[in-house]
Coordinates of C-alpha atoms in Angstrom, one line a residue:
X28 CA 6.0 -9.9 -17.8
X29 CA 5.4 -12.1 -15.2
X30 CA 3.9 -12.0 -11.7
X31 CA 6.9 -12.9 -9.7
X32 CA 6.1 -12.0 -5.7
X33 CA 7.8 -11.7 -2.5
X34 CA 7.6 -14.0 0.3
X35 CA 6.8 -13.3 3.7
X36 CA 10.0 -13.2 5.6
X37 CA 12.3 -12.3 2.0
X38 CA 13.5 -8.8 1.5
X39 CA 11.3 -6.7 -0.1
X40 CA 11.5 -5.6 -4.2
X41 CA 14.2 -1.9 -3.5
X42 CA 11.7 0.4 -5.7
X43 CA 11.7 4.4 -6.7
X44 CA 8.7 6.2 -7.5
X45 CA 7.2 9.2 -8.3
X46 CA 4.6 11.0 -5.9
X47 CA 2.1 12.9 -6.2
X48 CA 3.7 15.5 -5.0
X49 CA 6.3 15.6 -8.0
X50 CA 9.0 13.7 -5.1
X51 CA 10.6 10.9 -5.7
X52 CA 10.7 8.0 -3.6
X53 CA 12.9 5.5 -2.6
X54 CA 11.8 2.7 -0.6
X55 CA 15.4 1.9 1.2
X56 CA 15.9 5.6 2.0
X57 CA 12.3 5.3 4.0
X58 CA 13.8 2.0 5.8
X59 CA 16.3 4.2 7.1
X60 CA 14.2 6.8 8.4
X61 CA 10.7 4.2 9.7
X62 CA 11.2 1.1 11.8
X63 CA 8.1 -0.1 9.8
X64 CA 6.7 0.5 6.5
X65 CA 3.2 -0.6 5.1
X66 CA 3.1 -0.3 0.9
X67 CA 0.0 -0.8 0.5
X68 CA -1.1 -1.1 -3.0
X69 CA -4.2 0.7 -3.9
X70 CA -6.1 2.9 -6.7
X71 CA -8.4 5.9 -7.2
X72 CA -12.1 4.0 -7.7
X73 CA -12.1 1.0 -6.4
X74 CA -14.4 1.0 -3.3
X75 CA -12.8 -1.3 -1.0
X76 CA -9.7 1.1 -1.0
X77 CA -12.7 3.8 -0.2
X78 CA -14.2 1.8 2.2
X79 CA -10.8 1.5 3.6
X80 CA -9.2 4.7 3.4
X81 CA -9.9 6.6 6.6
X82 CA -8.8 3.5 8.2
X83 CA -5.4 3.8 7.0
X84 CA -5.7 7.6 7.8
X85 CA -5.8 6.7 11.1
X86 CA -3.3 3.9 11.3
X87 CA -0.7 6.3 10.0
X88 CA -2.2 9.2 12.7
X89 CA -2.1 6.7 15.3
X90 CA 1.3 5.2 14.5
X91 CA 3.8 7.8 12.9
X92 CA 5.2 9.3 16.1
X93 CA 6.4 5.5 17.1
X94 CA 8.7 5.3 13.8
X95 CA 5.7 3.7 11.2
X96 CA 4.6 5.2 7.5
X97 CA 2.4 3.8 5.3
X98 CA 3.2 4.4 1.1
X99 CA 0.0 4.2 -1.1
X100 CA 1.4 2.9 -4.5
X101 CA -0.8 3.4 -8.0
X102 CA -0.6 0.4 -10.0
X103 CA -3.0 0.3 -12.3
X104 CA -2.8 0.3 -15.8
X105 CA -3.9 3.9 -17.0
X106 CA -4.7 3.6 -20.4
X107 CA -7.2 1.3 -19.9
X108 CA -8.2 3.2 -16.3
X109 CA -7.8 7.0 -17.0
X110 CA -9.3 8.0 -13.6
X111 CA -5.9 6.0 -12.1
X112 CA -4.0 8.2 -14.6
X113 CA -0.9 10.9 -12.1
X114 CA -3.4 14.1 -12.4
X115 CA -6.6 11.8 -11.5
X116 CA -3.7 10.5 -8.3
X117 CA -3.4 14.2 -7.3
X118 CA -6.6 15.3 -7.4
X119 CA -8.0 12.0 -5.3
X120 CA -4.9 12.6 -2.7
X121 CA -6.0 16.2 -2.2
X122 CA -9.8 15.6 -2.1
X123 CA -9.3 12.5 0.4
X124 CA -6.6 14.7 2.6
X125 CA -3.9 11.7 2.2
X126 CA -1.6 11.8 5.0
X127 CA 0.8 9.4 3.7
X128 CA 3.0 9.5 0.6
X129 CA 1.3 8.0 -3.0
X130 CA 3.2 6.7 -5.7
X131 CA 2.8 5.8 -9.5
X132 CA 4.0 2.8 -10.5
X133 CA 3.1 3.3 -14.3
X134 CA 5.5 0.4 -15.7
X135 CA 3.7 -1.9 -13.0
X136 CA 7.4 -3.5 -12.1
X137 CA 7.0 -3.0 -8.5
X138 CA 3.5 -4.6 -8.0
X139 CA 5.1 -7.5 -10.2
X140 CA 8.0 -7.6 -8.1
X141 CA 6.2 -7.5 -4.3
X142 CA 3.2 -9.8 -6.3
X143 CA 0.2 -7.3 -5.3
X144 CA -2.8 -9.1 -6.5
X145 CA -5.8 -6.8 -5.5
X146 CA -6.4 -3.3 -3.7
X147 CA -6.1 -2.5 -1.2
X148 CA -3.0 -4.9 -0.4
X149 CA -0.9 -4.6 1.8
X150 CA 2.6 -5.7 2.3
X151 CA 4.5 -4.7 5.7
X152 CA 8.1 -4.4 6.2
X153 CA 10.4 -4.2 9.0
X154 CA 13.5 -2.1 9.0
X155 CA 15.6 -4.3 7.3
X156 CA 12.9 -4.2 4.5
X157 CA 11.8 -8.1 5.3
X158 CA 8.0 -8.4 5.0
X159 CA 6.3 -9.3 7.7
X160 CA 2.9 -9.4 6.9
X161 CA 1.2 -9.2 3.5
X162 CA -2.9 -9.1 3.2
X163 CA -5.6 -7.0 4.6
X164 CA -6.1 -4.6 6.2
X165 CA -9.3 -5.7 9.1
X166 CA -11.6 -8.2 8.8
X167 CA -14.6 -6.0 7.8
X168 CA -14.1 -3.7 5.0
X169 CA -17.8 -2.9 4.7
X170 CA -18.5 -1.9 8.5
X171 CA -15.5 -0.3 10.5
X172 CA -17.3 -0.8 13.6
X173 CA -17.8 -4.9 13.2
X174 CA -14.0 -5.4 13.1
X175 CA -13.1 -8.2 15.1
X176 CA -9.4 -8.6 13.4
X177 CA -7.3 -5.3 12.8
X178 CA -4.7 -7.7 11.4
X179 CA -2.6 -4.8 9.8
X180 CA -3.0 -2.2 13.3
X181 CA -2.2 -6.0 15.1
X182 CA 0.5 -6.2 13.0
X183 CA 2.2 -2.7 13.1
X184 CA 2.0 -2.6 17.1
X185 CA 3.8 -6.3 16.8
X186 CA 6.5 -5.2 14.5
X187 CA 7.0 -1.5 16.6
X188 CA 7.1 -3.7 20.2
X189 CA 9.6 -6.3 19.1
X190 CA 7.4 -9.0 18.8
X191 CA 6.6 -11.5 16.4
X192 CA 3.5 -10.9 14.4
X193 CA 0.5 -13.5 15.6
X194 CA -1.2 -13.5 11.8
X195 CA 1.2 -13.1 9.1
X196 CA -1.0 -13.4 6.0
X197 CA -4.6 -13.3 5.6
X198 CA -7.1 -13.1 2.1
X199 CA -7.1 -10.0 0.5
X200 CA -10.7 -8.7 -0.1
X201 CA -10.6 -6.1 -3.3
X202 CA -10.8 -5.0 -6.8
X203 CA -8.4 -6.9 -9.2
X204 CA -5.1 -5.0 -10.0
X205 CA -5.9 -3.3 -13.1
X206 CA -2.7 -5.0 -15.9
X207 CA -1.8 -3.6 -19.0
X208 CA -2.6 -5.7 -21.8
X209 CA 0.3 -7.9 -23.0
X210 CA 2.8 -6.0 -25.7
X211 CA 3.3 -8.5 -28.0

């Protein structure tokens, strides 16, 4: 299947997933409820998302009261990646204290359909579901303190102010999305 994508400024791929926490979700049910979502595409071992993840702890800390939820969504092929299998998901989420919804995307459609190349990526969307901003998540994902540009905390206080957002795409520093093998 191919890698289709999403553009900045088109409606984002509608998608319902399974969670962690045996719920599922459905990303234009969350668009009624946030006035921004962040899906950010991520995994269980690769260690930019580790070197990242207390980062977007805090974001969604720092920004739920104002109407903002991030949704960490598992990609990666499992067969080939057992430690990304749903248990392995469940066990990371509890270990890490995730305070934001994770999802399985087993049949790797809605990666396809947003085009999620690495992890983390991240893709945010405004109310209407539009994205707004799709890359990474700082500048820096080796040093927290040496972040000159929080492009996605930049971009969330953007979106939840009205405004337009300064940097709408930036490179994505990551691990490769883990595909399945083509089924011939």
């Amino acid at each position: 299947m191919k890698n289709t994508g999403t553009a900045i400024g088109s409606h984002a791929p509608d998608f319902e997933l399974p969670g962690i926490d045996d719920r599922v979700y459905h990303l234009a049910r969350y668009l009624d409820q946030y006035r921004v979502v962040a899906v950010i595409f991520m995994c269980n071992h690769c260690p930019y998302v580790g070197a990242y993840l207390e980062r977007l702890k805090q974001l969604q800390a720092d920004f739920q009261e104002r109407g903002f939820t991030a949704m960490g969504i598992n990609s990666n092929d499992m067969r080939d990646y057992p430690e990304d299998s749903f248990e392995s998901m469940k066990r990371f989420a509890s270990f890490k204290e995730l305070n934001f919804p994770y999802l399985r995307d087993a049949n790797q459609d809605v990666a396809r359909g947003f085009g999620a190349q690495k992890t983390p990526e991240v893709f945010l969307l405004d109310r209407e579901g539009v994205i707004r901003y799709n890359g990474a998540i700082d500048d820096n994902a080796e040093e927290p303190t040496a972040v000159k540009e929080p492009y996605l905390r930049s971009a969330i206080g953007s979106l939840l102010a009205g405004e337009s957002i300064a940097i709408a795409s930036t490179q994505v520093v990551g691990c490769d999305l883990k595909w399945r093998p083509s089924e011939s």
